[in-house]
Amino acid sequence: MTESTTPPVGRRAVIAGAAAGVASAVAPKVYAGDSRKAYAIVGCGSRARMFQDALWGPHKYHGRLVAVCDTNPGRMAYVDTRAAKAGAPAPKAYGIADFSRMVRETKPDALIVTTPDAYHVDYILRALDAGLDVITEKPMTTDAVKAQAILDAVKRTGGKVRVSFNYRYSPFRSQIKEILMSGAIGDILSVDFHWLLNTVHGADYFRRWHGNKAISGGLMVHKATHHFDLVNWWLSDMPATVNATGKRQFYTPEMARRLGLSGPHDRCHTCPEKAACTFQLDLAADPGLKALYLDNEHHDGYFRDRCVFRPDISIEDTMNVIVGYEGGATLSYSLNAFNAWEGYHVAFNGTKGRLEHHLNEQATTAGSGAAQSEAERGGIRLIPLRQAAQDIPLRTGTGSHGGGDAVMLADIFDPHAPADPLLRTADERGGAASILIGVAANRCFETGQPVRIDSLVTGLGRPAYPPMPGRDQPVPMPLPA
Ligand SMILES: NC(=O)c1ccc[n+]([C@@H]2O[C@H](COP(=O)([O-])OP(=O)(O)OC[C@H]3O[C@@H](n4cnc5c(N)ncnc54)[C@H](O)[C@@H]3O)[C@@H](O)[C@H]2O)c1
């Protein structure tokens, strides 16, 4: 690579408030010898595209993609097609048996891990032992043994693991953190958090590897890792105890019959009843899904459109969890995957008042097809004790995950990213703290018994969380408005 362009000033998504990223003051230079950080990606499916596009687009002056590794040669060839469209050099492609050769030959500084969840650990450990930094997608891993192996490997190697918790970076979730840090509701005694997945996105988890608990850890790990991480980080606290119940009661063969089908089938592509099933996913009709999955099935038999009602699904669709925190707060959380709308309600109950936040993640108004902005779909309400409620305008961004992905990518790739007062960068401790709530919940589903987080791993340590209003601070007597 001999590019020697002086790029425009590094751009960073800008949001208002203390947590805003600001444009780099210094333009990073790319020298003839190429001082950009070198990245390899393992797992070239849907999510990997975000990292590819970042390194071929807004962050091309900060990093270069030198290699990709995957079990499926067709999906690696698709990376080349996408690179050509982006005007970027094609990364070298390696099968998984050649992972070590990839590291030797292409000398990446960091590995980006975007495989299915249970396989993250294999690559995190190999990368750490090879002296690479790691950026892994959530969930960091899927069970306590694997989490322990990662915690130990970081200590053994002194390496760096970063878990890409993009939800922390959504402008409005950062805004919530700022309000809580300001002490507006005092110290937080409990949290009510209810997340709804609808029958479009929610159903998608039951179509492929996510429906196999051994690979995804179930929705308690795969999906709720985002939510548990948010609460850990919002509270700046560590989970201590978990009680939970979970069941699968909607995505079942019985429900297929109740919906008027003769029963579950294997997959949508060949389904004899697809015309009657509103859960049908037509891979051929979507160019992105076709190129990524349908066109590459013959390599590995990975069907992206398996029947959501088939009997071999091993994850829950209905989950309720109570978490006790070290600082004394309690979280009451639910996750349902078959709802009429998608989004969440969260409320923080504090010594000086209550903070409520909700977001409807569906982008259209039911029935009208009209797109709604995030500001229209969500809200934040602060209700001080014995005073009138205040509606606070929702800070919004653009792009995927409420604008969070772009801000997170700048934080990952831009060497001139400003210091973050909200400490949104998550390492292996934050990654473990969130998945261990899900792992504990999964254990509760089986045993019916509460689980202590410190019974699952040793040497976890406390992640770097920003300071919060203390429980020992005086609280003024609430006065009538
Ligand atoms: N942060 C987010 O919002 C977000 C969103 C989507 C996905 N993700 C995460 O990204 C990861 C990938 O998800 P996805 O939707 O892209 O999945 P995917 O199925 O589309 O892609 C996975 C890729 O990994 C490859 N693969 C499978 N087994 C492998 C192995 N043992 N070694 C190497 N490669 C292997 C597959 O061939 C495929 O190309 C998951 O961990 C998921 O949880 C995160």
Short mmCIF file of C-alpha atoms and ligand atoms in Angstrom, two decimals:
data_model
loop_
_atom_site.label_atom_id
_atom_site.label_comp_id
_atom_site.label_asym_id
_atom_site.label_seq_id
_atom_site.Cartn_x
_atom_site.Cartn_y
_atom_site.Cartn_z
CA MET A 1 0.00 0.00 0.00
CA THR A 2 1.62 3.27 -1.07
CA GLU A 3 -1.23 5.72 -0.61
CA SER A 4 0.11 9.06 0.60
CA THR A 5 -2.94 11.26 0.57
CA THR A 6 -3.47 13.83 3.26
CA PRO A 7 -7.06 13.17 4.18
CA PRO A 8 -9.65 15.69 5.25
CA VAL A 9 -9.88 16.41 8.95
CA GLY A 10 -11.01 13.19 10.67
CA ARG A 11 -14.77 13.24 11.01
CA ARG A 12 -16.61 12.02 14.01
CA ALA A 13 -20.36 11.88 14.48
CA VAL A 14 -21.26 14.87 16.60
CA ILE A 15 -23.96 14.76 19.22
CA ALA A 16 -24.83 17.43 21.73
CA GLY A 17 -23.80 17.30 25.35
CA ALA A 18 -20.80 16.21 27.36
CA ALA A 19 -20.65 12.84 25.67
CA ALA A 20 -20.54 14.29 22.19
CA GLY A 21 -17.72 13.20 19.97
CA VAL A 22 -15.99 16.23 18.51
CA ALA A 23 -14.23 16.43 15.20
CA SER A 24 -10.54 15.62 15.50
CA ALA A 25 -8.44 18.77 15.57
CA VAL A 26 -5.53 17.01 13.87
CA ALA A 27 -5.88 15.25 10.54
CA PRO A 28 -4.31 11.80 10.73
CA LYS A 29 -1.66 11.44 8.02
CA VAL A 30 -1.16 8.39 5.89
CA TYR A 31 2.47 8.03 4.96
CA ALA A 32 3.98 6.11 2.08
CA GLY A 33 5.01 3.33 4.47
CA ASP A 34 1.41 3.26 5.74
CA SER A 35 1.21 3.78 9.46
CA ARG A 36 -2.47 2.89 9.63
CA LYS A 37 -3.45 0.13 12.01
CA ALA A 38 -3.99 -3.21 10.26
CA TYR A 39 -7.18 -5.19 10.98
CA ALA A 40 -8.33 -8.72 10.20
CA ILE A 41 -11.96 -9.82 10.47
CA VAL A 42 -13.06 -13.33 11.38
CA GLY A 43 -16.67 -14.09 10.45
CA CYS A 44 -17.80 -12.37 7.22
CA GLY A 45 -21.57 -12.32 7.65
CA SER A 46 -24.08 -9.57 8.18
CA ARG A 47 -22.47 -7.68 11.06
CA ALA A 48 -18.94 -7.78 9.62
CA ARG A 49 -20.14 -5.42 6.87
CA MET A 50 -20.37 -2.54 9.33
CA PHE A 51 -16.66 -2.88 10.17
CA GLN A 52 -15.71 -3.36 6.51
CA ASP A 53 -17.65 -0.27 5.48
CA ALA A 54 -16.06 1.76 8.27
CA LEU A 55 -12.55 0.77 7.20
CA TRP A 56 -13.32 1.39 3.53
CA GLY A 57 -15.24 4.61 4.21
CA PRO A 58 -15.11 7.10 7.08
CA HIS A 59 -12.11 5.41 8.74
CA LYS A 60 -10.02 4.54 5.71
CA TYR A 61 -7.35 6.96 6.89
CA HIS A 62 -7.30 5.37 10.33
CA GLY A 63 -7.10 1.67 9.52
CA ARG A 64 -6.89 -0.89 6.74
CA LEU A 65 -8.52 -4.26 6.39
CA VAL A 66 -5.73 -6.69 5.48
CA ALA A 67 -7.40 -10.10 5.87
CA VAL A 68 -10.65 -11.96 6.39
CA CYS A 69 -11.26 -15.46 7.70
CA ASP A 70 -14.45 -17.52 7.52
CA THR A 71 -15.72 -21.08 7.21
CA ASN A 72 -17.56 -20.11 4.00
CA PRO A 73 -15.47 -19.26 0.90
CA GLY A 74 -18.51 -17.82 -0.85
CA ARG A 75 -19.06 -15.20 1.82
CA MET A 76 -15.36 -14.29 1.70
CA ALA A 77 -15.65 -13.85 -2.08
CA TYR A 78 -18.60 -11.53 -1.42
CA VAL A 79 -16.29 -9.38 0.73
CA ASP A 80 -14.15 -8.90 -2.42
CA THR A 81 -17.23 -7.84 -4.40
CA ARG A 82 -18.12 -5.32 -1.73
CA ALA A 83 -14.52 -4.05 -1.49
CA ALA A 84 -14.44 -3.47 -5.27
CA LYS A 85 -17.70 -1.50 -5.04
CA ALA A 86 -16.19 0.61 -2.24
CA GLY A 87 -13.02 1.17 -4.30
CA ALA A 88 -10.95 -0.57 -1.61
CA PRO A 89 -8.25 -3.22 -2.01
CA ALA A 90 -9.58 -6.77 -1.42
CA PRO A 91 -8.37 -8.23 1.88
CA LYS A 92 -6.60 -11.61 1.74
CA ALA A 93 -8.97 -14.49 2.46
CA TYR A 94 -8.20 -17.46 4.71
CA GLY A 95 -10.18 -20.53 5.74
CA ILE A 96 -10.35 -21.18 9.47
CA ALA A 97 -7.65 -23.86 9.35
CA ASP A 98 -5.31 -21.11 8.12
CA PHE A 99 -6.01 -18.61 10.89
CA SER A 100 -2.41 -18.77 12.22
CA ARG A 101 -1.00 -18.41 8.73
CA MET A 102 -3.24 -15.38 8.23
CA VAL A 103 -1.77 -13.75 11.35
CA ARG A 104 1.80 -14.60 10.27
CA GLU A 105 1.43 -13.43 6.70
CA THR A 106 -0.74 -10.32 7.05
CA LYS A 107 0.46 -9.17 10.50
CA PRO A 108 -2.73 -7.50 11.72
CA ASP A 109 -2.51 -5.27 14.79
CA ALA A 110 -6.04 -6.19 15.82
CA LEU A 111 -8.65 -8.86 15.15
CA ILE A 112 -12.34 -8.03 14.74
CA VAL A 113 -14.50 -10.99 15.79
CA THR A 114 -17.91 -11.27 14.10
CA THR A 115 -18.57 -15.02 14.11
CA PRO A 116 -21.60 -16.63 15.76
CA ASP A 117 -21.41 -16.01 19.50
CA ALA A 118 -20.10 -19.30 20.91
CA TYR A 119 -17.08 -19.20 18.57
CA HIS A 120 -15.89 -15.74 19.65
CA VAL A 121 -13.79 -17.23 22.44
CA ASP A 122 -11.69 -19.41 20.10
CA TYR A 123 -10.54 -16.38 18.17
CA ILE A 124 -10.24 -14.04 21.14
CA LEU A 125 -7.85 -16.47 22.82
CA ARG A 126 -5.81 -17.12 19.68
CA ALA A 127 -5.54 -13.41 18.94
CA LEU A 128 -4.47 -12.55 22.50
CA ASP A 129 -1.85 -15.30 22.45
CA ALA A 130 -0.56 -13.97 19.13
CA GLY A 131 -0.20 -10.48 20.64
CA LEU A 132 -3.14 -8.85 18.79
CA ASP A 133 -5.70 -6.51 20.24
CA VAL A 134 -9.27 -7.80 19.97
CA ILE A 135 -12.49 -6.04 19.08
CA THR A 136 -15.30 -8.51 19.56
CA GLU A 137 -18.97 -8.21 18.81
CA LYS A 138 -21.38 -8.77 21.65
CA PRO A 139 -21.99 -11.05 23.43
CA MET A 140 -18.32 -11.44 24.39
CA THR A 141 -19.02 -15.13 24.82
CA THR A 142 -21.84 -17.47 25.84
CA ASP A 143 -21.05 -19.25 29.11
CA ALA A 144 -19.07 -18.90 32.33
CA VAL A 145 -16.26 -21.29 31.38
CA LYS A 146 -15.56 -19.35 28.20
CA ALA A 147 -15.79 -16.03 30.07
CA GLN A 148 -13.26 -17.30 32.61
CA ALA A 149 -10.90 -18.35 29.80
CA ILE A 150 -11.04 -14.82 28.36
CA LEU A 151 -10.53 -13.11 31.74
CA ASP A 152 -7.52 -15.37 32.39
CA ALA A 153 -6.08 -14.85 28.90
CA VAL A 154 -6.19 -11.07 29.25
CA LYS A 155 -4.28 -11.34 32.54
CA ARG A 156 -1.82 -13.84 31.07
CA THR A 157 -1.04 -11.90 27.90
CA GLY A 158 -1.62 -8.30 28.98
CA GLY A 159 -3.66 -7.95 25.77
CA LYS A 160 -6.66 -5.74 25.11
CA VAL A 161 -10.21 -6.91 24.49
CA ARG A 162 -12.87 -4.45 23.52
CA VAL A 163 -16.56 -5.44 23.35
CA SER A 164 -18.50 -3.37 20.84
CA PHE A 165 -21.49 -2.38 22.95
CA ASN A 166 -22.98 0.03 20.41
CA TYR A 167 -26.13 0.61 22.52
CA ARG A 168 -24.10 2.69 24.99
CA TYR A 169 -23.31 5.10 22.15
CA SER A 170 -26.90 5.81 21.01
CA PRO A 171 -27.27 9.54 21.67
CA PHE A 172 -30.38 9.14 23.83
CA ARG A 173 -28.90 6.29 25.91
CA SER A 174 -25.81 8.42 26.52
CA GLN A 175 -28.21 11.24 27.45
CA ILE A 176 -29.85 8.99 30.06
CA LYS A 177 -26.43 8.25 31.53
CA GLU A 178 -25.67 11.98 31.76
CA ILE A 179 -28.98 12.69 33.54
CA LEU A 180 -28.34 9.88 36.03
CA MET A 181 -24.77 11.07 36.60
CA SER A 182 -26.03 14.61 37.22
CA GLY A 183 -27.85 13.38 40.32
CA ALA A 184 -31.23 14.66 39.06
CA ILE A 185 -33.03 11.68 40.62
CA GLY A 186 -30.54 11.13 43.41
CA ASP A 187 -29.21 7.64 43.91
CA ILE A 188 -31.03 4.87 42.12
CA LEU A 189 -32.76 2.28 44.25
CA SER A 190 -34.45 0.24 41.53
CA VAL A 191 -34.88 -0.05 37.75
CA ASP A 192 -37.87 -1.35 35.75
CA PHE A 193 -36.79 -2.35 32.23
CA HIS A 194 -39.05 -4.08 29.71
CA TRP A 195 -37.83 -4.91 26.21
CA LEU A 196 -40.18 -6.01 23.45
CA LEU A 197 -39.19 -7.77 20.22
CA ASN A 198 -41.83 -7.92 17.53
CA THR A 199 -42.82 -10.78 15.23
CA VAL A 200 -40.56 -9.46 12.45
CA HIS A 201 -37.22 -8.84 14.18
CA GLY A 202 -38.02 -11.02 17.19
CA ALA A 203 -38.95 -13.96 14.96
CA ASP A 204 -35.62 -13.65 13.16
CA TYR A 205 -33.76 -14.99 16.21
CA PHE A 206 -35.61 -18.27 15.78
CA ARG A 207 -34.63 -18.77 12.13
CA ARG A 208 -30.92 -19.55 12.36
CA TRP A 209 -28.02 -20.22 14.77
CA HIS A 210 -29.50 -17.88 17.39
CA GLY A 211 -32.22 -20.49 17.98
CA ASN A 212 -29.57 -22.97 19.14
CA LYS A 213 -28.70 -22.15 22.74
CA ALA A 214 -25.33 -23.86 22.49
CA ILE A 215 -24.30 -21.29 19.87
CA SER A 216 -26.07 -18.10 21.01
CA GLY A 217 -26.55 -18.62 24.75
CA GLY A 218 -30.25 -17.91 24.11
CA LEU A 219 -31.75 -14.43 24.09
CA MET A 220 -30.66 -13.92 27.72
CA VAL A 221 -27.09 -13.86 26.45
CA HIS A 222 -27.32 -13.01 22.76
CA LYS A 223 -29.82 -10.15 22.99
CA ALA A 224 -30.08 -9.18 26.64
CA THR A 225 -26.29 -8.71 26.88
CA HIS A 226 -27.00 -5.27 25.34
CA HIS A 227 -29.65 -4.49 27.94
CA PHE A 228 -27.78 -5.86 30.96
CA ASP A 229 -24.70 -3.95 29.85
CA LEU A 230 -26.75 -0.76 29.62
CA VAL A 231 -28.05 -1.18 33.15
CA ASN A 232 -24.60 -2.06 34.56
CA TRP A 233 -23.17 1.02 32.86
CA TRP A 234 -26.14 3.32 33.59
CA LEU A 235 -25.86 2.41 37.29
CA SER A 236 -22.03 2.16 37.25
CA ASP A 237 -22.53 -0.97 39.28
CA MET A 238 -21.89 -4.69 39.25
CA PRO A 239 -24.58 -7.39 39.33
CA ALA A 240 -24.44 -9.66 42.39
CA THR A 241 -27.48 -11.98 42.32
CA VAL A 242 -29.92 -13.19 39.66
CA ASN A 243 -33.38 -14.78 39.83
CA ALA A 244 -35.18 -15.62 36.60
CA THR A 245 -37.82 -17.62 34.81
CA GLY A 246 -37.94 -18.36 31.10
CA LYS A 247 -40.00 -20.40 28.68
CA ARG A 248 -40.72 -20.85 24.98
CA GLN A 249 -44.41 -20.59 24.32
CA PHE A 250 -44.88 -18.81 20.99
CA TYR A 251 -42.28 -20.13 18.53
CA THR A 252 -43.46 -23.73 18.88
CA PRO A 253 -44.91 -26.43 16.60
CA GLU A 254 -48.16 -26.11 18.52
CA MET A 255 -48.37 -22.38 17.70
CA ALA A 256 -47.87 -23.16 14.00
CA ARG A 257 -51.00 -25.33 14.20
CA ARG A 258 -52.92 -22.72 16.18
CA LEU A 259 -52.04 -20.22 13.43
CA GLY A 260 -53.72 -22.50 10.89
CA LEU A 261 -50.67 -24.25 9.41
CA SER A 262 -50.43 -28.02 9.31
CA GLY A 263 -47.33 -27.73 11.51
CA PRO A 264 -43.71 -26.57 11.30
CA HIS A 265 -41.65 -27.17 8.17
CA ASP A 266 -37.92 -27.08 7.53
CA ARG A 267 -37.37 -23.69 5.89
CA CYS A 268 -39.23 -20.92 4.09
CA HIS A 269 -37.48 -21.37 0.72
CA THR A 270 -39.01 -24.82 0.23
CA CYS A 271 -42.05 -24.48 2.52
CA PRO A 272 -45.27 -25.95 1.08
CA GLU A 273 -47.34 -23.51 3.18
CA LYS A 274 -45.34 -20.32 2.69
CA ALA A 275 -48.20 -18.52 0.99
CA ALA A 276 -50.27 -18.91 4.16
CA CYS A 277 -47.53 -17.99 6.63
CA THR A 278 -46.88 -14.34 7.53
CA PHE A 279 -43.61 -15.37 9.19
CA GLN A 280 -42.16 -16.31 5.82
CA LEU A 281 -38.74 -14.83 4.97
CA ASP A 282 -38.06 -14.67 1.23
CA LEU A 283 -34.27 -14.78 0.89
CA ALA A 284 -34.45 -14.58 -2.91
CA ALA A 285 -36.41 -11.32 -2.79
CA ASP A 286 -33.77 -9.40 -0.82
CA PRO A 287 -30.51 -8.82 -2.76
CA GLY A 288 -28.46 -8.48 0.44
CA LEU A 289 -29.79 -11.69 2.02
CA LYS A 290 -29.46 -13.53 -1.28
CA ALA A 291 -25.83 -12.52 -1.83
CA LEU A 292 -24.82 -13.20 1.75
CA TYR A 293 -26.74 -16.40 2.49
CA LEU A 294 -28.84 -18.02 -0.27
CA ASP A 295 -26.05 -17.91 -2.86
CA ASN A 296 -23.59 -19.48 -0.41
CA GLU A 297 -25.66 -22.27 1.14
CA HIS A 298 -24.09 -24.91 -1.05
CA HIS A 299 -20.76 -24.36 0.77
CA ASP A 300 -21.94 -25.09 4.30
CA GLY A 301 -25.69 -25.77 4.47
CA TYR A 302 -26.32 -22.62 6.55
CA PHE A 303 -30.01 -21.85 5.96
CA ARG A 304 -30.91 -18.28 7.01
CA ASP A 305 -34.66 -18.91 6.72
CA ARG A 306 -35.42 -21.94 8.89
CA CYS A 307 -38.98 -22.35 10.17
CA VAL A 308 -39.54 -20.33 13.36
CA PHE A 309 -41.91 -23.02 14.65
CA ARG A 310 -39.62 -26.03 14.30
CA PRO A 311 -39.24 -28.33 17.31
CA ASP A 312 -35.44 -28.26 17.64
CA ILE A 313 -35.30 -24.61 18.76
CA SER A 314 -33.70 -24.52 22.22
CA ILE A 315 -34.05 -20.85 23.26
CA GLU A 316 -36.79 -19.07 25.22
CA ASP A 317 -39.15 -16.38 23.91
CA THR A 318 -40.53 -15.20 27.28
CA MET A 319 -38.12 -14.19 30.06
CA ASN A 320 -38.36 -12.40 33.42
CA VAL A 321 -35.30 -11.53 35.50
CA ILE A 322 -34.59 -9.87 38.86
CA VAL A 323 -31.01 -8.70 39.38
CA GLY A 324 -29.59 -7.49 42.70
CA TYR A 325 -26.67 -5.07 42.38
CA GLU A 326 -23.64 -4.78 44.66
CA GLY A 327 -24.62 -1.16 45.44
CA GLY A 328 -28.11 -2.25 46.57
CA ALA A 329 -30.24 -1.38 43.53
CA THR A 330 -32.54 -3.99 42.01
CA LEU A 331 -33.41 -4.47 38.35
CA SER A 332 -36.72 -5.91 37.22
CA TYR A 333 -36.33 -6.90 33.55
CA SER A 334 -38.44 -8.68 30.96
CA LEU A 335 -37.85 -9.75 27.37
CA ASN A 336 -40.62 -11.03 25.12
CA ALA A 337 -39.93 -11.94 21.50
CA PHE A 338 -43.43 -12.07 19.98
CA ASN A 339 -44.83 -8.59 20.58
CA ALA A 340 -46.99 -6.33 18.43
CA TRP A 341 -44.40 -3.56 18.57
CA GLU A 342 -40.67 -3.40 19.16
CA GLY A 343 -38.84 -1.22 21.65
CA TYR A 344 -38.62 -0.69 25.37
CA HIS A 345 -39.65 1.12 28.51
CA VAL A 346 -37.11 1.79 31.25
CA ALA A 347 -37.66 3.66 34.50
CA PHE A 348 -35.16 4.54 37.21
CA ASN A 349 -36.56 5.03 40.70
CA GLY A 350 -34.30 7.35 42.69
CA THR A 351 -34.19 9.05 46.07
CA LYS A 352 -35.08 12.40 44.44
CA GLY A 353 -37.46 11.25 41.74
CA ARG A 354 -38.05 9.00 38.75
CA LEU A 355 -36.59 9.05 35.24
CA GLU A 356 -38.63 7.35 32.51
CA HIS A 357 -37.50 6.62 28.97
CA HIS A 358 -39.15 4.72 26.16
CA LEU A 359 -38.45 4.08 22.52
CA ASN A 360 -40.50 2.44 19.80
CA GLU A 361 -37.91 0.95 17.48
CA GLN A 362 -40.32 0.41 14.60
CA ALA A 363 -39.57 2.99 11.93
CA THR A 364 -43.12 3.34 10.58
CA THR A 365 -46.46 4.39 12.00
CA ALA A 366 -48.75 1.37 12.15
CA GLY A 367 -51.08 1.33 9.16
CA SER A 368 -49.78 4.49 7.48
CA GLY A 369 -46.36 3.37 6.33
CA ALA A 370 -45.09 6.85 7.28
CA ALA A 371 -41.63 6.98 8.78
CA GLN A 372 -41.36 8.53 12.24
CA SER A 373 -38.29 10.18 13.65
CA GLU A 374 -36.76 8.83 16.85
CA ALA A 375 -37.87 11.99 18.64
CA GLU A 376 -41.47 11.11 17.72
CA ARG A 377 -41.06 7.49 18.68
CA GLY A 378 -39.48 7.93 22.07
CA GLY A 379 -39.25 10.16 25.07
CA ILE A 380 -37.58 11.01 28.35
CA ARG A 381 -39.54 12.23 31.35
CA LEU A 382 -38.04 13.43 34.63
CA ILE A 383 -40.42 13.44 37.60
CA PRO A 384 -38.83 14.97 40.72
CA LEU A 385 -40.50 13.93 43.99
CA ARG A 386 -43.62 16.09 44.63
CA GLN A 387 -42.96 18.26 41.55
CA ALA A 388 -44.31 18.50 38.04
CA ALA A 389 -42.97 16.12 35.42
CA GLN A 390 -40.62 17.56 32.80
CA ASP A 391 -40.44 16.14 29.29
CA ILE A 392 -36.86 16.29 28.08
CA PRO A 393 -36.25 16.36 24.31
CA LEU A 394 -34.71 13.12 23.12
CA ARG A 395 -31.24 13.58 21.70
CA THR A 396 -31.14 11.76 18.40
CA GLY A 397 -28.62 10.70 15.78
CA THR A 398 -28.66 9.24 12.31
CA GLY A 399 -27.74 5.82 11.02
CA SER A 400 -27.94 2.32 12.45
CA HIS A 401 -28.75 1.70 16.13
CA GLY A 402 -29.93 5.26 16.69
CA GLY A 403 -26.66 6.71 15.40
CA GLY A 404 -24.76 4.68 18.00
CA ASP A 405 -22.84 2.58 15.49
CA ALA A 406 -21.17 5.61 13.86
CA VAL A 407 -20.13 7.13 17.19
CA MET A 408 -18.81 3.77 18.39
CA LEU A 409 -16.86 3.18 15.16
CA ALA A 410 -15.19 6.57 15.53
CA ASP A 411 -14.28 5.63 19.10
CA ILE A 412 -12.81 2.34 17.90
CA PHE A 413 -10.92 3.47 14.82
CA ASP A 414 -10.12 7.19 15.16
CA PRO A 415 -6.83 7.60 17.04
CA HIS A 416 -7.77 11.23 17.65
CA ALA A 417 -11.10 10.42 19.30
CA PRO A 418 -11.54 12.71 22.29
CA ALA A 419 -11.57 11.40 25.86
CA ASP A 420 -15.04 10.15 26.72
CA PRO A 421 -16.48 11.37 30.06
CA LEU A 422 -19.06 8.58 29.90
CA LEU A 423 -16.40 5.86 29.57
CA ARG A 424 -18.37 4.04 26.88
CA THR A 425 -15.47 1.83 25.81
CA ALA A 426 -16.12 -1.64 27.25
CA ASP A 427 -13.40 -4.18 27.98
CA GLU A 428 -13.57 -7.87 28.91
CA ARG A 429 -14.81 -7.02 32.42
CA GLY A 430 -17.82 -5.14 31.07
CA GLY A 431 -18.33 -7.90 28.48
CA ALA A 432 -18.31 -10.54 31.22
CA ALA A 433 -20.45 -8.56 33.69
CA SER A 434 -23.25 -8.35 31.16
CA ILE A 435 -23.21 -11.91 29.83
CA LEU A 436 -22.95 -13.39 33.31
CA ILE A 437 -26.40 -12.03 34.17
CA GLY A 438 -27.74 -13.94 31.15
CA VAL A 439 -25.70 -17.04 32.00
CA ALA A 440 -27.06 -16.91 35.56
CA ALA A 441 -30.61 -16.44 34.23
CA ASN A 442 -30.18 -19.48 31.98
CA ARG A 443 -29.10 -21.46 35.04
CA CYS A 444 -32.16 -20.23 36.98
CA PHE A 445 -34.39 -21.42 34.11
CA GLU A 446 -33.01 -24.94 34.68
CA THR A 447 -32.78 -25.06 38.47
CA GLY A 448 -35.35 -22.55 39.71
CA GLN A 449 -32.68 -21.37 42.18
CA PRO A 450 -31.09 -17.91 42.48
CA VAL A 451 -27.50 -17.60 41.23
CA ARG A 452 -24.68 -15.46 42.61
CA ILE A 453 -22.51 -13.86 39.93
CA ASP A 454 -19.36 -14.49 41.98
CA SER A 455 -20.11 -18.23 41.86
CA LEU A 456 -19.69 -18.19 38.07
CA VAL A 457 -16.16 -16.80 37.56
CA THR A 458 -13.19 -15.66 39.62
CA GLY A 459 -11.10 -12.51 39.25
CA LEU A 460 -13.72 -10.56 37.31
CA GLY A 461 -12.81 -7.11 38.68
CA ARG A 462 -14.85 -3.96 38.31
CA PRO A 463 -15.02 -2.32 34.88
CA ALA A 464 -14.16 1.37 34.53
CA TYR A 465 -17.55 3.05 35.05
CA PRO A 466 -18.03 6.80 35.63
CA PRO A 467 -18.76 7.95 39.21
CA MET A 468 -22.43 8.27 40.23
CA PRO A 469 -24.19 10.13 43.06
CA GLY A 470 -23.37 8.23 46.24
CA ARG A 471 -25.80 6.51 48.59
CA ASP A 472 -24.22 8.30 51.54
CA GLN A 473 -25.10 11.80 50.27
CA PRO A 474 -27.84 13.76 52.08
CA VAL A 475 -31.17 13.98 50.23
CA PRO A 476 -33.14 17.25 50.70
CA MET A 477 -36.69 16.81 52.08
CA PRO A 478 -38.97 16.77 49.00
CA LEU A 479 -41.23 19.87 49.03
CA PRO A 480 -44.59 20.34 47.31
CA ALA A 481 -44.37 22.21 43.98
N1 LIG B 1 -23.96 -5.13 18.12
C1 LIG B 1 -25.00 -5.42 17.36
O1 LIG B 1 -25.95 -4.66 17.33
C2 LIG B 1 -24.99 -6.68 16.52
C3 LIG B 1 -25.89 -6.82 15.46
C4 LIG B 1 -25.85 -8.00 14.73
C5 LIG B 1 -24.95 -9.01 15.07
N2 LIG B 1 -24.09 -8.85 16.10
C6 LIG B 1 -23.13 -9.92 16.47
O2 LIG B 1 -22.25 -10.12 15.37
C7 LIG B 1 -21.87 -11.50 15.31
C8 LIG B 1 -22.17 -12.02 13.91
O3 LIG B 1 -23.56 -11.98 13.67
P1 LIG B 1 -24.12 -11.97 12.17
O4 LIG B 1 -25.54 -11.55 12.24
O5 LIG B 1 -23.19 -11.25 11.30
O6 LIG B 1 -24.07 -13.55 11.84
P2 LIG B 1 -23.97 -14.21 10.39
O7 LIG B 1 -24.49 -15.58 10.52
O8 LIG B 1 -24.56 -13.31 9.37
O9 LIG B 1 -22.40 -14.25 10.11
C9 LIG B 1 -21.53 -15.10 10.81
C10 LIG B 1 -20.34 -15.44 9.89
O10 LIG B 1 -19.42 -16.26 10.62
C11 LIG B 1 -19.05 -17.38 9.81
N3 LIG B 1 -18.68 -18.47 10.70
C12 LIG B 1 -19.50 -19.43 11.25
N4 LIG B 1 -18.78 -20.22 12.04
C13 LIG B 1 -17.50 -19.77 12.02
C14 LIG B 1 -16.30 -20.19 12.64
N5 LIG B 1 -16.26 -21.22 13.49
N6 LIG B 1 -15.16 -19.52 12.37
C15 LIG B 1 -15.17 -18.46 11.51
N7 LIG B 1 -16.27 -18.02 10.90
C16 LIG B 1 -17.44 -18.67 11.15
C17 LIG B 1 -20.25 -17.64 8.94
O11 LIG B 1 -19.91 -18.35 7.77
C18 LIG B 1 -20.74 -16.23 8.65
O12 LIG B 1 -20.10 -15.70 7.53
C19 LIG B 1 -22.65 -12.21 16.40
O13 LIG B 1 -21.82 -12.35 17.52
C20 LIG B 1 -23.78 -11.26 16.72
O14 LIG B 1 -24.20 -11.36 18.06
C21 LIG B 1 -24.09 -7.70 16.82
#
